[in-house]
């Protein structure tokens, strides 16, 4: 039975990945989820699987070297899937240090702990051990408004925000371990994810939540910045395929060829809400374009992201399965059915962040 060490598994993509893996492999695998439960980590995301015999949760910080080494000493880990990170660009602009701490130092600690556990005396590694570093397309910087320009695996790293600079640094560290120590790893660089359990500081859940409450929909700048949206299950599937079918030491871009301007996304959300909400639902009255409010632009706002997923398609056969029109419906339905989840995550500290951020 393969044992996975998933870092950051209580967050948005990590929890969706854990659900995906149990749906796919059921009792064939064991998952250990290590997460320090920052504001973005939520064990409610994993309630339905928490009693499985082949699942263990450990509350620990990935920067804690002793705690990470202990996990490797006590368990025969076969796969590391490293999601844990500070992930929100706006927060990184306000408070960069914690991004360097978790995303750079935390990644170094994870690499060292895995290397220590897996390396043999002759410098080679125990058989079939693999580390996957989950990264982002933001490390490549920004593309012009030219629909023929894409990010490739060979595109030079050119990060702009403290968040993307910290992720690019962690990518370089993983690359250094592969180049120097032949450490068995892969790097994946994925575009914007959306789906269930996404924290409502990010564009899609924030707009859904605000529209339902009749709150304004804050659009940064001219609203024409482009992101390439991928349904989170397609990302989970890609990570698993890269780890099992990809070539070690390679970087793979993951994206949906689904580029949309932010304003288009907001309009689609409003239309879909009106399509889904029952005629007698009082929240229908709140939903409409009058909520759209143009606000000050994000500092250093990257204009356009667009992934060319040619390599992962050609080498591994992965392609995005969920069309945006279906994925956004699934997502909105999930948020409508999980109002309690939204209430819980938006209480307390998040209220403080929101009123500071959008004052
Ligand atoms: P998230 O913010 O929802 O979740 C991050 C998780 O990491 C949380 O559970 C948090 O508690 C945990 N964490 C943070 N600091 C930690 C620490 N020091 N020790 C242990 N756990 C810690 O993030 P997400 O959107 O799920 O992103 C997951 C990963 O995927 C990140 O590495 C991110 O850079 C990458 N990524 C995200 C996207 C996206 O669109 N969200 C796209 C591409 C890549
Ligand atoms: O591209 C992958 C990245 O996508 C991940 O690496 C990050 O972890 C993830 O947070 C996401 O970063 P973005 O900055 O692209 O996502 P965000 O949802 O914050 O913003 C998407 C776009 O919407 C961006 O152009 C900024 C804009 N925006 C965002 C918010 C929160 C608004 O116009 N208004 C808002 O209130």
XYZ file of C-alpha atoms and ligand atoms in Angstrom:
439
model
C 0.000 0.000 0.000
C 1.434 3.387 -1.040
C 1.651 6.017 1.687
C 1.163 9.674 0.746
C 2.286 12.635 2.803
C 0.097 15.544 1.722
C 1.067 18.986 3.043
C -1.637 21.662 3.246
C -4.396 19.079 2.802
C -6.901 21.126 4.815
C -6.815 23.957 2.258
C -8.784 24.351 -0.953
C -6.845 22.266 -3.492
C -5.322 19.911 -0.915
C -8.722 18.847 0.452
C -10.139 18.379 -3.060
C -7.059 16.315 -3.944
C -7.523 14.082 -0.872
C -11.193 13.528 -1.799
C -10.177 12.759 -5.387
C -7.513 10.270 -4.292
C -9.870 8.370 -1.951
C -12.540 8.291 -4.683
C -9.961 6.866 -7.080
C -7.899 4.527 -4.889
C -10.223 3.979 -1.874
C -8.420 1.522 0.455
C -5.417 0.989 -1.852
C -3.554 4.004 -0.453
C -2.890 5.657 2.891
C -2.843 9.442 3.280
C -1.182 11.450 6.028
C -2.257 15.084 5.905
C 0.032 17.583 7.626
C -1.374 21.081 7.986
C -0.805 23.863 10.519
C -4.407 25.109 10.068
C -3.799 28.749 9.227
C -6.859 30.914 8.440
C -7.042 28.990 5.124
C -6.917 25.490 6.611
C -10.282 24.022 7.521
C -10.868 20.512 8.825
C -14.556 20.844 7.931
C -13.381 20.271 4.340
C -12.430 16.715 5.304
C -15.212 15.793 7.724
C -16.561 13.001 5.543
C -13.243 11.154 5.363
C -11.736 11.886 8.781
C -12.704 8.491 10.250
C -11.200 6.400 7.468
C -8.620 3.936 8.751
C -6.270 4.857 5.927
C -6.300 8.606 6.731
C -4.356 10.475 9.431
C -4.314 14.180 10.185
C -1.269 15.764 11.859
C -1.410 19.393 12.944
C 2.107 20.729 12.396
C 3.994 23.507 10.674
C 6.058 22.511 7.634
C 8.788 24.853 8.904
C 9.154 22.652 11.989
C 12.130 20.472 10.990
C 11.861 18.072 13.933
C 8.148 17.483 13.428
C 8.637 16.834 9.691
C 11.569 14.450 10.260
C 9.538 12.578 12.881
C 6.738 11.963 10.359
C 9.269 10.407 7.953
C 10.875 8.361 10.758
C 7.559 6.953 11.921
C 6.067 6.291 8.484
C 7.378 4.757 5.292
C 6.377 7.635 3.019
C 6.277 6.824 -0.723
C 4.875 10.056 -2.120
C 5.014 13.641 -0.947
C 2.488 16.024 -2.499
C 3.461 19.471 -1.306
C 0.557 21.956 -1.360
C 1.146 23.818 1.932
C 1.697 27.491 1.235
C 0.455 30.969 1.831
C -1.557 31.334 -1.362
C -3.248 34.737 -1.620
C -1.559 37.472 -3.686
C -3.299 40.400 -1.918
C -2.170 39.144 1.488
C 1.398 38.810 0.176
C 1.368 42.467 -0.867
C 0.390 43.456 2.686
C 2.562 41.002 4.601
C 5.312 39.329 2.529
C 7.387 37.787 5.355
C 5.103 34.856 6.156
C 5.141 33.957 2.436
C 8.919 33.670 2.479
C 8.787 31.719 5.721
C 6.220 29.102 4.671
C 6.706 28.937 0.919
C 10.507 29.079 0.785
C 11.769 27.866 4.151
C 8.902 25.375 4.552
C 9.688 23.855 1.146
C 13.378 23.557 2.088
C 12.420 21.751 5.298
C 10.168 19.321 3.376
C 12.872 18.647 0.773
C 15.484 17.992 3.461
C 13.226 15.728 5.499
C 12.330 13.647 2.434
C 15.945 13.525 1.242
C 17.153 12.415 4.664
C 14.574 9.607 4.796
C 14.938 8.421 1.211
C 18.665 8.775 0.418
C 20.850 5.674 0.627
C 24.498 5.675 1.655
C 25.688 5.640 -1.965
C 23.709 8.808 -2.716
C 20.956 7.023 -4.667
C 17.405 6.837 -3.368
C 15.113 4.131 -2.070
C 13.068 2.758 -4.935
C 9.877 4.427 -6.136
C 9.909 7.439 -3.817
C 8.606 10.680 -5.313
C 8.124 14.306 -4.271
C 5.723 16.567 -6.158
C 5.950 20.318 -5.666
C 2.639 22.016 -6.434
C 3.359 25.394 -7.971
C 1.651 28.086 -9.978
C 1.681 29.736 -13.396
C 2.272 33.073 -11.611
C 5.998 32.261 -11.434
C 6.195 33.046 -15.175
C 5.061 36.655 -14.676
C 2.557 38.315 -16.952
C 1.569 37.941 -20.615
C 0.478 40.747 -22.936
C -3.114 41.010 -24.214
C -2.168 38.790 -27.165
C -4.200 35.641 -27.465
C -1.301 33.800 -29.106
C 1.060 34.286 -26.149
C 1.282 31.392 -23.663
C 3.365 30.176 -20.730
C 5.462 27.101 -21.618
C 7.660 25.016 -19.293
C 10.615 26.790 -20.912
C 9.283 30.300 -20.204
C 11.786 32.054 -17.895
C 10.600 32.670 -14.345
C 9.696 36.341 -13.890
C 7.540 36.675 -10.772
C 6.127 40.050 -9.728
C 4.206 39.711 -6.450
C 5.777 38.632 -3.161
C 3.570 35.513 -3.423
C 4.812 34.531 -6.879
C 8.408 35.432 -5.947
C 8.185 33.049 -2.981
C 6.702 30.299 -5.169
C 9.380 30.853 -7.849
C 12.019 30.594 -5.103
C 10.555 27.305 -3.933
C 10.489 26.030 -7.546
C 14.185 26.906 -7.836
C 14.946 25.066 -4.602
C 13.214 21.920 -5.864
C 15.119 22.252 -9.141
C 18.374 22.655 -7.204
C 17.651 19.415 -5.288
C 16.918 17.588 -8.535
C 20.031 18.984 -10.276
C 22.438 18.649 -7.342
C 21.266 15.538 -5.519
C 19.208 13.806 -8.267
C 16.394 14.082 -5.746
C 13.305 12.297 -7.218
C 10.847 15.127 -7.790
C 8.535 16.902 -10.192
C 7.256 20.454 -10.324
C 3.781 21.312 -11.609
C 2.742 24.865 -12.498
C -1.009 25.232 -12.589
C -3.346 28.036 -13.578
C -6.224 29.446 -11.439
C -8.360 26.767 -9.789
C -12.014 27.045 -8.820
C -14.465 24.656 -7.155
C -15.831 23.546 -3.758
C -14.070 24.556 -0.519
C -12.302 27.596 -2.020
C -11.756 30.303 0.571
C -13.885 33.375 -0.262
C -10.936 35.781 -0.476
C -10.392 34.455 -4.035
C -12.285 35.931 -6.992
C -14.932 33.264 -7.714
C -16.154 32.358 -4.189
C -15.910 36.013 -3.117
C -18.195 37.105 -5.970
C -20.674 34.258 -5.354
C -20.847 35.038 -1.647
C -21.178 38.805 -2.119
C -23.809 38.523 -4.857
C -25.980 36.259 -2.693
C -25.835 38.859 0.068
C -26.386 41.847 -2.229
C -22.912 43.166 -1.382
C -20.836 45.037 -3.960
C -18.600 43.030 -6.326
C -15.153 44.699 -6.187
C -13.447 44.611 -9.604
C -9.786 45.597 -9.598
C -8.688 48.099 -12.270
C -10.495 47.823 -15.619
C -11.652 44.224 -14.970
C -9.936 43.056 -18.144
C -7.117 41.081 -16.510
C -7.200 37.522 -17.818
C -6.888 34.287 -15.836
C -6.975 30.700 -17.157
C -9.545 28.837 -15.014
C -9.374 25.121 -14.225
C -11.859 23.035 -12.233
C -10.057 21.776 -9.147
C -10.753 18.056 -9.786
C -8.935 18.349 -13.107
C -5.925 19.694 -11.204
C -6.098 16.814 -8.705
C -6.200 14.331 -11.571
C -3.227 15.986 -13.277
C -1.138 15.826 -10.090
C -1.816 12.114 -9.725
C -1.057 11.466 -13.411
C 2.208 13.424 -13.278
C 3.328 11.497 -10.208
C 2.477 8.087 -11.645
C 3.073 8.562 -15.367
C 5.289 11.621 -15.677
C 9.046 11.617 -16.149
C 10.971 12.316 -12.948
C 12.826 15.642 -12.773
C 10.407 17.259 -15.249
C 8.246 20.343 -14.868
C 4.672 20.174 -16.214
C 2.319 23.073 -16.868
C -1.340 22.410 -16.049
C -4.061 24.619 -17.489
C -7.457 24.545 -19.080
C -7.168 26.774 -22.181
C -10.023 28.594 -20.528
C -8.953 32.207 -20.473
C -11.456 34.767 -19.337
C -11.391 38.398 -18.286
C -12.366 38.942 -14.651
C -15.415 40.953 -15.681
C -16.598 38.049 -17.885
C -16.275 35.683 -14.913
C -18.395 37.986 -12.756
C -21.069 38.268 -15.442
C -21.162 34.469 -15.840
C -21.543 34.073 -12.061
C -24.470 36.509 -11.996
C -26.187 34.778 -14.943
C -25.622 31.308 -13.464
C -26.941 32.354 -10.064
C -30.154 33.607 -11.681
C -30.413 30.360 -13.650
C -29.984 28.151 -10.571
C -31.723 30.031 -7.738
C -35.381 28.957 -7.397
C -37.970 31.575 -8.456
C -39.139 32.056 -4.867
C -35.643 32.410 -3.348
C -35.456 35.912 -1.796
C -31.729 36.161 -2.673
C -32.633 36.489 -6.384
C -33.555 40.101 -5.716
C -29.954 40.856 -4.688
C -28.324 39.408 -7.777
C -27.584 41.790 -10.633
C -24.993 43.870 -12.498
C -25.754 46.906 -10.294
C -23.484 45.243 -7.698
C -20.384 45.525 -9.907
C -18.063 48.167 -8.433
C -14.731 49.132 -9.960
C -12.135 49.630 -7.210
C -8.448 50.563 -7.016
C -6.239 48.132 -8.938
C -4.061 45.518 -7.216
C -0.447 46.767 -6.959
C 1.698 45.207 -9.713
C -1.400 43.409 -11.067
C -0.355 40.772 -13.630
C -2.327 41.346 -16.836
C -2.793 37.938 -18.323
C -2.034 34.303 -17.516
C -2.448 31.527 -20.094
C -0.973 28.059 -19.892
C 0.032 25.981 -22.887
C -0.722 22.468 -21.580
C 0.828 20.792 -24.661
C 3.539 18.870 -22.796
C 1.277 17.238 -20.205
C -1.202 16.342 -22.941
C 1.422 14.875 -25.256
C 3.557 13.036 -22.667
C 0.909 11.900 -20.192
C -2.437 12.212 -21.962
C -3.958 14.627 -19.412
C -6.501 17.159 -20.593
C -9.083 19.230 -18.691
C -12.395 17.361 -18.622
C -14.680 19.918 -17.014
C -16.012 22.662 -19.280
C -16.202 26.019 -17.504
C -19.985 26.255 -17.999
C -20.382 22.941 -16.119
C -17.684 23.577 -13.507
C -19.090 26.957 -12.531
C -22.577 25.428 -12.097
C -21.170 22.655 -9.898
C -19.289 25.260 -7.878
C -22.237 27.606 -7.400
C -24.513 24.671 -6.468
C -21.930 23.536 -3.911
C -21.821 26.992 -2.317
C -25.631 27.179 -2.258
C -25.818 23.783 -0.566
C -23.067 24.615 1.926
C -24.138 27.952 3.351
C -23.071 26.855 6.823
C -19.510 26.230 5.571
C -19.411 29.762 4.160
C -20.796 31.248 7.381
C -18.161 29.445 9.422
C -15.201 30.507 7.288
C -16.345 34.110 6.937
C -16.816 34.669 10.651
C -14.096 36.041 12.930
C -10.719 36.907 11.484
C -11.870 36.923 7.884
C -14.333 39.757 8.579
C -11.411 41.826 9.844
C -9.340 41.043 6.740
C -12.263 41.896 4.442
C -13.035 45.269 5.960
C -9.309 46.222 5.952
C -8.760 45.007 2.371
C -11.790 46.642 0.760
C -12.045 49.784 2.904
P -5.006 27.447 0.476
O -4.551 28.752 0.999
O -6.468 27.199 0.302
O -4.454 26.264 1.403
C -3.151 26.257 1.935
C -3.091 25.237 3.050
O -1.753 25.210 3.555
C -4.016 25.573 4.230
O -4.689 24.429 4.660
C -3.043 26.070 5.307
O -3.493 25.824 6.626
C -1.804 25.259 4.973
N -0.570 25.901 5.465
C -0.203 27.199 5.286
N 0.970 27.426 5.896
C 1.358 26.245 6.453
C 2.484 25.833 7.198
N 3.472 26.685 7.507
N 2.564 24.540 7.621
C 1.570 23.661 7.310
N 0.481 23.993 6.620
C 0.374 25.272 6.184
O -4.227 27.249 -0.894
P -4.682 26.518 -2.232
O -5.367 27.495 -3.097
O -5.315 25.230 -1.896
O -3.245 26.242 -2.897
C -2.517 25.071 -2.581
C -1.208 25.070 -3.346
O -1.459 25.129 -4.735
C -0.298 26.257 -3.023
O 1.021 25.794 -2.994
C -0.527 27.208 -4.195
O 0.626 27.985 -4.411
C -0.765 26.227 -5.314
N -1.607 26.711 -6.413
C -2.824 27.276 -6.165
C -3.638 27.661 -7.230
C -5.015 28.266 -7.009
O -5.643 28.698 -7.958
N -5.536 28.288 -5.806
C -3.185 27.486 -8.549
C -1.919 26.917 -8.755
C -1.143 26.522 -7.686
O -2.695 31.556 -11.280
C -2.656 30.723 -10.163
C -2.889 31.536 -8.918
O -4.267 31.892 -8.906
C -2.514 30.809 -7.638
O -1.138 30.570 -7.636
C -2.903 31.633 -6.402
O -2.657 30.885 -5.232
C -4.374 31.963 -6.485
O -4.739 32.793 -5.412
C -4.698 32.651 -7.809
O -4.104 33.978 -7.855
P -4.876 35.218 -8.507
O -4.312 36.454 -7.975
O -4.946 35.069 -9.991
O -6.359 34.906 -7.931
P -7.448 35.852 -7.243
O -8.672 35.019 -7.089
O -6.926 36.559 -6.054
O -7.728 36.945 -8.368
C -8.135 36.555 -9.683
C -8.258 37.831 -10.508
O -9.378 38.588 -10.012
C -7.062 38.751 -10.415
O -6.858 39.377 -11.669
C -7.477 39.798 -9.386
C -8.980 39.903 -9.585
N -9.776 40.230 -8.377
C -9.600 39.471 -7.265
C -10.304 39.732 -6.109
C -10.103 38.905 -4.859
C -10.691 41.270 -8.413
O -10.868 41.945 -9.445
N -11.410 41.532 -7.265
C -11.240 40.811 -6.107
O -11.910 41.131 -5.108
